Short mmCIF file of C-alpha atoms and ligand atoms in Angstrom, two decimals:
data_model
loop_
_atom_site.label_atom_id
_atom_site.label_comp_id
_atom_site.label_asym_id
_atom_site.label_seq_id
_atom_site.Cartn_x
_atom_site.Cartn_y
_atom_site.Cartn_z
CA MET A 1 0.10 -0.04 0.11
CA SER A 2 1.12 3.59 -0.86
CA THR A 3 1.89 5.66 2.13
CA GLY A 4 1.20 8.78 0.14
CA SER A 5 4.70 10.12 0.41
CA LEU A 6 4.95 13.85 -1.52
CA LEU A 7 8.67 13.07 -1.75
CA THR A 8 9.82 14.51 -5.30
CA ARG A 9 13.39 14.88 -5.43
CA LEU A 10 16.55 15.53 -3.38
CA THR A 11 18.33 19.11 -3.89
CA CYS A 12 21.81 20.11 -2.82
CA ARG A 13 21.68 23.36 -0.82
CA GLY A 14 25.43 23.98 -1.64
CA CYS A 15 24.85 24.29 -5.60
CA SER A 16 21.13 23.95 -5.92
CA ALA A 17 21.69 20.69 -8.30
CA SER A 18 18.88 18.21 -7.98
CA PHE A 19 18.90 14.47 -7.75
CA ASP A 20 16.63 11.68 -8.42
CA ALA A 21 15.12 10.42 -4.84
CA ASP A 22 14.35 7.23 -5.80
CA ARG A 23 17.94 5.77 -6.23
CA PRO A 24 20.28 5.54 -3.28
CA GLN A 25 22.08 9.02 -2.89
CA THR A 26 24.75 10.27 -0.48
CA VAL A 27 26.41 13.79 -0.83
CA CYS A 28 26.32 16.18 -3.89
CA PRO A 29 28.88 14.77 -6.43
CA THR A 30 29.85 18.22 -7.49
CA CYS A 31 30.15 20.24 -4.27
CA GLY A 32 30.11 17.49 -1.45
CA SER A 33 27.15 19.20 0.42
CA ALA A 34 24.19 17.34 1.97
CA LEU A 35 21.11 16.37 -0.06
CA LEU A 36 17.84 17.32 1.51
CA ALA A 37 14.42 15.93 0.69
CA GLU A 38 11.82 18.00 -1.38
CA TYR A 39 8.11 17.30 -0.95
CA ASP A 40 5.18 18.65 -2.99
CA LEU A 41 3.40 20.40 -0.27
CA SER A 42 1.00 21.80 -2.69
CA ARG A 43 -0.77 18.68 -2.62
CA LEU A 44 -1.52 18.65 1.10
CA GLU A 45 -4.34 20.66 2.74
CA GLY A 46 -2.55 21.64 5.72
CA HIS A 47 -5.66 22.08 8.32
CA ALA A 48 -7.75 19.14 7.16
CA TRP A 49 -4.51 16.91 7.49
CA LEU A 50 -3.56 18.12 10.64
CA ALA A 51 -6.95 17.37 11.97
CA SER A 52 -6.66 13.81 10.62
CA LEU A 53 -3.75 12.93 12.76
CA PRO A 54 -5.25 12.07 15.89
CA GLY A 55 -6.97 9.12 14.04
CA ARG A 56 -3.48 7.56 13.28
CA PRO A 57 -1.11 5.42 14.83
CA THR A 58 1.04 6.84 17.66
CA THR A 59 4.37 6.68 15.74
CA LEU A 60 6.30 9.06 13.83
CA TRP A 61 4.64 7.37 10.57
CA ARG A 62 1.47 9.29 11.26
CA TYR A 63 3.44 12.05 9.21
CA ARG A 64 3.91 9.62 6.40
CA GLU A 65 3.24 11.95 3.54
CA LEU A 66 6.03 13.97 4.54
CA LEU A 67 8.40 11.15 5.01
CA PRO A 68 10.39 9.57 1.97
CA VAL A 69 9.17 5.56 2.22
CA ARG A 70 6.67 5.19 -0.66
CA ASP A 71 5.31 1.75 0.11
CA GLU A 72 4.40 0.66 3.68
CA LYS A 73 5.57 -2.80 3.13
CA TRP A 74 9.12 -1.36 3.65
CA ILE A 75 8.67 0.30 7.16
CA SER A 76 10.58 -1.18 9.70
CA SER A 77 8.89 0.05 12.91
CA LEU A 78 9.68 -0.66 16.46
CA GLY A 79 6.99 2.06 17.53
CA GLU A 80 8.89 4.95 17.27
CA GLY A 81 7.79 8.24 18.01
CA CYS A 82 5.15 10.17 19.91
CA SER A 83 7.68 10.66 23.06
CA PRO A 84 5.69 12.31 26.18
CA VAL A 85 6.25 16.15 26.99
CA LEU A 86 6.40 16.55 30.78
CA PRO A 87 5.74 19.70 32.52
CA LEU A 88 8.68 20.19 35.10
CA GLY A 89 6.88 22.60 37.56
CA GLU A 90 9.24 24.80 39.58
CA VAL A 91 13.07 24.79 38.65
CA PRO A 92 14.80 26.94 41.10
CA GLU A 93 17.80 27.71 38.59
CA ALA A 94 14.98 29.21 36.15
CA PRO A 95 12.56 31.23 38.22
CA GLY A 96 9.79 32.34 36.17
CA LEU A 97 9.92 30.11 33.18
CA GLU A 98 7.38 27.49 32.42
CA VAL A 99 9.73 24.47 31.70
CA TRP A 100 8.78 21.08 29.82
CA VAL A 101 10.95 18.28 28.73
CA LYS A 102 10.50 16.22 25.60
CA ASP A 103 11.62 12.63 26.93
CA GLU A 104 13.06 10.91 23.78
CA GLY A 105 14.63 8.22 26.50
CA ALA A 106 11.08 6.91 26.12
CA LEU A 107 11.72 5.81 22.44
CA PRO A 108 12.88 2.32 21.31
CA THR A 109 16.79 1.89 21.73
CA GLY A 110 16.65 4.58 24.53
CA SER A 111 17.25 7.72 22.34
CA PHE A 112 15.78 10.18 19.48
CA LYS A 113 18.32 8.47 17.23
CA ALA A 114 15.70 5.79 16.69
CA ARG A 115 13.57 8.36 14.61
CA GLY A 116 16.44 9.06 11.79
CA MET A 117 17.31 5.33 12.05
CA ALA A 118 13.98 3.92 11.42
CA VAL A 119 13.19 6.26 8.50
CA ALA A 120 16.75 5.60 6.85
CA VAL A 121 16.76 2.10 7.31
CA SER A 122 13.18 1.84 5.96
CA ARG A 123 14.13 3.79 2.71
CA ALA A 124 17.40 1.87 2.28
CA SER A 125 15.55 -1.25 2.13
CA GLU A 126 13.09 0.51 -0.37
CA LEU A 127 16.00 1.26 -2.40
CA GLY A 128 17.39 -2.14 -2.39
CA LEU A 129 20.36 -1.46 -0.27
CA THR A 130 21.35 -4.65 2.05
CA GLU A 131 24.50 -3.66 3.83
CA LEU A 132 24.48 -0.63 5.97
CA PHE A 133 27.36 0.94 8.31
CA VAL A 134 27.72 4.09 10.51
CA PRO A 135 30.07 5.75 12.43
CA SER A 136 28.77 6.55 15.98
CA ALA A 137 29.16 7.89 19.57
CA GLY A 138 26.79 4.85 20.57
CA ASN A 139 23.43 5.52 20.50
CA ALA A 140 22.92 5.86 16.62
CA ALA A 141 24.89 2.72 16.31
CA VAL A 142 22.63 1.06 18.67
CA ALA A 143 19.49 2.10 16.71
CA LEU A 144 20.75 1.19 13.37
CA SER A 145 21.60 -1.98 14.76
CA ALA A 146 18.01 -2.67 16.12
CA TYR A 147 16.54 -1.23 13.04
CA GLY A 148 18.83 -3.23 10.63
CA ALA A 149 17.79 -6.39 12.65
CA ARG A 150 14.22 -5.47 12.01
CA ALA A 151 14.50 -5.22 8.21
CA ARG A 152 17.10 -7.84 7.95
CA ARG A 153 20.02 -5.81 6.83
CA LYS A 154 23.68 -6.44 7.36
CA VAL A 155 25.03 -3.85 9.73
CA ARG A 156 28.45 -2.65 10.85
CA VAL A 157 29.26 0.06 13.39
CA TYR A 158 32.18 2.05 14.19
CA LEU A 159 32.44 3.15 17.66
CA PRO A 160 35.15 5.38 19.60
CA GLU A 161 36.82 3.37 22.30
CA ALA A 162 35.61 5.46 24.87
CA THR A 163 32.05 4.73 24.40
CA PRO A 164 30.21 3.17 27.24
CA GLU A 165 30.32 -0.61 27.30
CA ALA A 166 26.68 -0.94 27.15
CA MET A 167 26.39 0.68 23.86
CA PRO A 168 28.61 -2.15 21.65
CA GLU A 169 27.22 -4.82 23.59
CA ALA A 170 23.76 -3.66 22.69
CA CYS A 171 24.61 -3.25 18.97
CA ARG A 172 26.09 -6.93 19.21
CA LEU A 173 22.67 -8.28 20.77
CA TYR A 174 21.05 -7.04 17.57
CA GLY A 175 23.39 -8.89 15.55
CA ALA A 176 25.63 -5.96 14.29
CA GLU A 177 29.29 -6.13 13.64
CA VAL A 178 31.21 -3.81 16.18
CA VAL A 179 34.44 -2.26 15.30
CA ARG A 180 36.02 -0.01 18.14
CA VAL A 181 38.35 2.97 16.99
CA PRO A 182 40.70 5.34 19.06
CA GLY A 183 39.67 8.74 19.08
CA THR A 184 36.79 10.78 18.56
CA ILE A 185 33.64 10.07 16.13
CA ARG A 186 35.42 12.10 13.66
CA ASP A 187 38.31 9.44 13.70
CA ALA A 188 35.88 6.58 13.68
CA GLY A 189 34.19 8.38 10.58
CA ILE A 190 37.54 8.28 8.58
CA ALA A 191 38.33 4.80 9.59
CA ALA A 192 34.67 3.70 8.79
CA ARG A 193 35.25 5.03 5.41
CA GLN A 194 38.40 3.77 4.70
CA ARG A 195 37.62 0.20 5.48
CA GLU A 196 34.18 0.14 3.77
CA GLU A 197 35.48 1.33 0.55
CA GLY A 198 34.75 -0.84 -2.16
CA THR A 199 32.66 -3.28 -0.11
CA GLY A 200 29.33 -1.99 -1.36
CA ALA A 201 27.77 -1.21 2.18
CA PHE A 202 26.13 2.25 2.46
CA ASP A 203 27.16 4.97 4.73
CA VAL A 204 24.21 5.84 7.20
CA SER A 205 26.07 8.96 8.55
CA THR A 206 23.98 11.66 9.43
CA LEU A 207 23.52 14.16 6.48
CA ARG A 208 25.71 12.25 4.40
CA GLU A 209 22.55 10.09 4.00
CA PRO A 210 19.50 12.20 3.05
CA TYR A 211 16.81 10.52 5.12
CA ARG A 212 17.95 10.43 8.70
CA VAL A 213 17.13 14.12 9.04
CA GLU A 214 13.71 13.59 7.76
CA GLY A 215 12.94 11.06 10.69
CA LYS A 216 14.33 13.78 13.09
CA LYS A 217 12.07 16.36 11.56
CA THR A 218 9.13 14.55 13.36
CA MET A 219 10.34 15.83 16.68
CA GLY A 220 9.23 19.15 15.46
CA TRP A 221 5.84 17.89 14.21
CA GLU A 222 5.21 16.37 17.60
CA ILE A 223 5.86 19.60 19.35
CA LEU A 224 2.96 21.23 17.25
CA GLU A 225 0.69 18.50 17.80
CA GLN A 226 1.49 18.07 21.64
CA PHE A 227 1.06 21.86 22.18
CA ARG A 228 -1.78 22.21 19.61
CA GLY A 229 -4.67 24.13 21.11
CA ASP A 230 -2.38 25.72 23.52
CA ARG A 231 0.53 27.90 23.24
CA MET A 232 3.60 26.55 21.05
CA PRO A 233 6.76 26.87 23.41
CA ASP A 234 8.58 30.03 22.68
CA ALA A 235 12.08 28.24 22.97
CA VAL A 236 13.44 24.83 22.37
CA VAL A 237 16.63 23.86 23.69
CA TYR A 238 18.44 20.78 22.18
CA PRO A 239 22.01 19.14 22.73
CA ALA A 240 23.72 19.63 19.72
CA GLY A 241 26.59 16.91 18.39
CA GLY A 242 26.54 16.92 14.46
CA GLY A 243 23.36 19.28 14.98
CA THR A 244 20.85 17.21 12.58
CA GLY A 245 18.17 17.42 15.17
CA LEU A 246 18.09 20.98 14.80
CA VAL A 247 18.12 20.95 11.17
CA GLY A 248 15.32 18.56 10.97
CA MET A 249 13.18 20.56 13.43
CA ALA A 250 13.83 23.57 11.51
CA ARG A 251 12.51 21.96 8.29
CA ALA A 252 9.47 20.86 10.38
CA PHE A 253 8.68 24.34 11.01
CA SER A 254 9.15 25.35 7.51
CA GLU A 255 6.85 22.89 6.42
CA MET A 256 4.52 24.16 8.77
CA ARG A 257 4.79 27.72 8.02
CA GLU A 258 4.11 26.78 4.13
CA LEU A 259 1.18 24.81 5.21
CA GLY A 260 -0.32 27.70 6.97
CA LEU A 261 0.20 26.06 10.21
CA LEU A 262 2.47 28.05 12.16
CA GLU A 263 3.40 31.71 12.01
CA ARG A 264 6.45 32.06 14.30
CA PRO A 265 8.67 28.90 14.99
CA PRO A 266 10.06 28.33 18.51
CA ARG A 267 13.98 29.84 18.74
CA LEU A 268 16.23 26.86 18.49
CA TYR A 269 19.05 27.00 20.91
CA ALA A 270 22.00 24.74 20.46
CA VAL A 271 23.71 23.36 23.64
CA GLN A 272 27.54 22.26 23.66
CA PRO A 273 29.82 21.18 26.20
CA GLU A 274 32.50 23.96 26.86
CA GLY A 275 35.24 21.39 25.79
CA CYS A 276 33.69 20.78 22.56
CA ALA A 277 31.44 23.65 21.36
CA PRO A 278 32.26 24.24 17.46
CA LEU A 279 28.97 25.27 16.70
CA VAL A 280 28.34 27.52 19.66
CA ARG A 281 31.66 29.21 18.65
CA ALA A 282 30.43 29.89 15.04
CA LEU A 283 27.07 31.23 16.26
CA GLN A 284 28.98 33.56 18.65
CA GLU A 285 31.27 34.54 15.96
CA GLY A 286 28.62 34.94 13.24
CA LYS A 287 30.67 32.59 10.87
CA PRO A 288 28.68 30.65 8.05
CA ARG A 289 30.55 27.41 9.13
CA ILE A 290 32.21 25.79 11.89
CA GLU A 291 36.23 25.56 12.41
CA PRO A 292 37.04 22.02 13.91
CA TRP A 293 37.55 22.09 17.52
CA ALA A 294 40.85 21.26 18.66
CA GLU A 295 41.34 18.64 21.84
CA PRO A 296 37.83 18.14 22.26
CA ARG A 297 36.53 16.77 25.28
CA THR A 298 33.59 16.25 27.40
CA VAL A 299 31.70 13.82 29.75
CA ALA A 300 28.90 13.49 26.90
CA PRO A 301 29.78 10.93 24.02
CA GLY A 302 27.28 12.14 21.73
CA LEU A 303 28.27 15.93 22.11
CA LEU A 304 31.94 15.19 21.34
CA VAL A 305 31.78 15.95 17.80
CA PRO A 306 34.47 18.40 16.85
CA ALA A 307 33.98 18.79 13.16
CA PRO A 308 29.99 18.39 12.58
CA PHE A 309 29.37 17.84 8.70
CA ALA A 310 27.16 20.31 6.87
CA SER A 311 27.38 22.72 9.73
CA GLU A 312 26.12 25.23 7.52
CA ARG A 313 22.93 23.65 7.67
CA VAL A 314 22.63 23.45 11.21
CA LEU A 315 23.60 27.20 11.74
CA GLU A 316 21.22 28.57 9.41
CA ALA A 317 18.40 26.41 11.38
CA VAL A 318 19.49 28.36 14.57
CA ARG A 319 19.81 31.58 13.05
CA GLU A 320 16.46 31.49 11.16
CA THR A 321 14.49 30.85 14.27
CA LYS A 322 16.54 33.61 15.97
CA GLY A 323 18.05 31.18 18.19
CA ASP A 324 21.46 31.02 19.43
CA GLY A 325 24.02 28.78 21.21
CA VAL A 326 25.13 28.17 24.66
CA PRO A 327 28.04 26.34 26.16
CA VAL A 328 27.71 24.19 29.55
CA SER A 329 30.46 22.66 31.79
CA ASP A 330 30.94 18.94 32.20
CA GLU A 331 30.27 19.78 35.66
CA GLU A 332 26.86 21.59 35.35
CA ILE A 333 26.07 18.45 32.96
CA ARG A 334 26.62 16.19 35.70
CA ARG A 335 24.69 18.24 38.46
CA ALA A 336 21.78 18.47 35.62
CA MET A 337 21.75 14.66 35.67
CA GLY A 338 21.09 14.21 39.27
CA GLN A 339 18.71 17.01 39.49
CA LEU A 340 16.56 16.02 36.65
CA GLY A 341 16.31 12.37 38.25
CA ARG A 342 15.90 13.51 41.93
CA ARG A 343 13.56 16.50 41.37
CA HIS A 344 11.39 15.19 38.44
CA GLY A 345 11.83 11.61 38.04
CA VAL A 346 13.50 11.80 34.52
CA SER A 347 16.47 9.69 33.52
CA ALA A 348 18.70 11.45 31.22
CA SER A 349 21.91 10.74 29.33
CA PRO A 350 24.43 13.35 29.80
CA GLU A 351 23.70 14.95 26.47
CA GLY A 352 19.95 14.87 27.50
CA ALA A 353 20.84 16.62 30.78
CA ALA A 354 22.76 19.51 28.88
CA PRO A 355 19.64 21.66 28.24
CA TYR A 356 18.64 21.28 31.74
CA ALA A 357 22.00 22.73 32.65
CA ALA A 358 21.87 25.53 30.16
CA LEU A 359 18.64 27.04 31.62
CA SER A 360 20.39 29.35 34.16
CA ARG A 361 22.64 30.78 31.52
CA LEU A 362 20.03 31.41 28.92
CA LEU A 363 18.09 33.19 31.40
CA SER A 364 20.89 35.19 32.93
CA GLY A 365 22.10 36.02 29.20
CA GLY A 366 18.90 37.36 28.16
CA ARG A 367 18.00 34.55 25.75
CA LEU A 368 15.00 33.40 27.72
CA HIS A 369 12.71 35.60 29.47
CA PRO A 370 10.19 35.16 32.79
CA GLY A 371 7.01 33.91 31.50
CA GLU A 372 8.29 32.13 28.56
CA ARG A 373 7.48 28.38 27.76
CA VAL A 374 10.88 26.64 27.06
CA LEU A 375 10.82 23.05 25.88
CA LEU A 376 14.00 20.91 26.71
CA PHE A 377 14.91 17.99 24.69
CA ASN A 378 16.08 14.83 26.90
CA THR A 379 17.57 13.17 23.89
CA GLY A 380 18.25 10.08 25.39
CA THR A 381 18.08 7.87 28.62
CA GLY A 382 20.73 7.70 31.37
CA ILE A 383 20.36 3.87 31.65
CA PRO A 384 23.78 3.10 29.60
CA PHE A 385 25.55 5.40 32.09
CA LEU A 386 24.45 3.70 35.23
CA GLY A 387 27.44 2.52 37.16
CA SER A 388 29.47 5.32 35.38
CA GLY A 389 29.48 7.35 38.52
CA LEU A 390 28.53 10.25 36.49
CA ALA A 391 25.55 12.00 37.66
CA ARG A 392 25.85 14.18 40.80
C1 LIG B 1 21.78 11.12 23.45
C2 LIG B 1 22.41 11.96 22.38
N1 LIG B 1 21.75 13.51 22.16
C3 LIG B 1 22.46 14.30 21.41
C4 LIG B 1 23.18 13.93 20.52
C5 LIG B 1 23.52 14.78 19.50
O1 LIG B 1 22.67 14.71 18.28
P1 LIG B 1 22.72 15.41 16.89
O2 LIG B 1 23.98 14.71 15.96
O3 LIG B 1 21.53 15.66 16.52
O4 LIG B 1 23.38 16.65 17.36
C6 LIG B 1 23.49 12.49 20.46
C7 LIG B 1 24.64 11.75 19.23
O5 LIG B 1 24.99 10.90 19.54
C8 LIG B 1 23.25 11.64 21.24
O6 LIG B 1 23.48 10.14 21.29
ZN1 LIG B 2 26.28 20.75 -4.59
#
């Protein structure tokens, strides 16, 4: 059965070249930039479509017209999407703010990476790809392994040696082959592309593959649905490594605008650790792209991304929503992990705790204002970090 996907083609945001979306594509062969999906939104009546959503399954596939998979039979689902939004009540460090958390730790495989991988693996299956690989800080590898198993694809993952042991163990449980690489995800990416050259396996690295960002886009659509009939958040605070989640949400907001469903998007704030903040630095210095971060260090493995690919797109996403970047220290992250657990009953990974840690700086820096509604993304559960002694 057709999903009714309105996907038309892929376009390069670097040189505007356009590509056939019904063949496997990676980056632009001319200029090396990321390719992004285009949909024919003129065929969708925005308000009627939005009104039809409550009758659909509570997974991200409820947005199927705005996703790339054309035939339902290729969808490999573990029930991903529709994560809860939780009001936090009083937060002592952020007096006067109305704070909510979107808890992505509740998704299959324990992080928001399930969204991107569900869509990328389903689309890869539809396009006939049988072998997939990814360099990953951990969560993306676990998600690819699980969805790969579900779709009966062969999976290899490349993980930095410092990744918590629970992650490679989970990947192996799902039948993936695990390769450990010294250094950061940047080194894992270089090693993976070298080793995989000529194998015919497909690289599912974020934004080098066009459809993971489409899965992440559904975070934005869920915000609209979950706050519908009420006030949208004024600001969304998100822990950025590669920053694809921010690109995805900004894409959702621009689709909503085009469909007449949203006037002003929430401001997107990128939180990065002080020891690895290339996006925050580029935002503060007004640069169009990042400079690689020298000697990256942080307790949050998913944020240890010294040179995010397609950083132009991430910086654009933050700037077009009038957001900004904010650094937090590792100590603040560790404290926020403990506070989210003790005060609110929320289990957060160090990455997922970073937005909570950023609240007081955003408020004192005049980025957030008393009376505003703020949505924090807890991008992953803290379970893989139990026993690490990280939380304070
Ligand atoms: C829990 C968690 N949060 C955030 C991130 C960063 O995500 P993005 O690449 O969208 O910036 C990662 C990436 O590994 C992660 O695992
Ligand atoms: Zn190009």
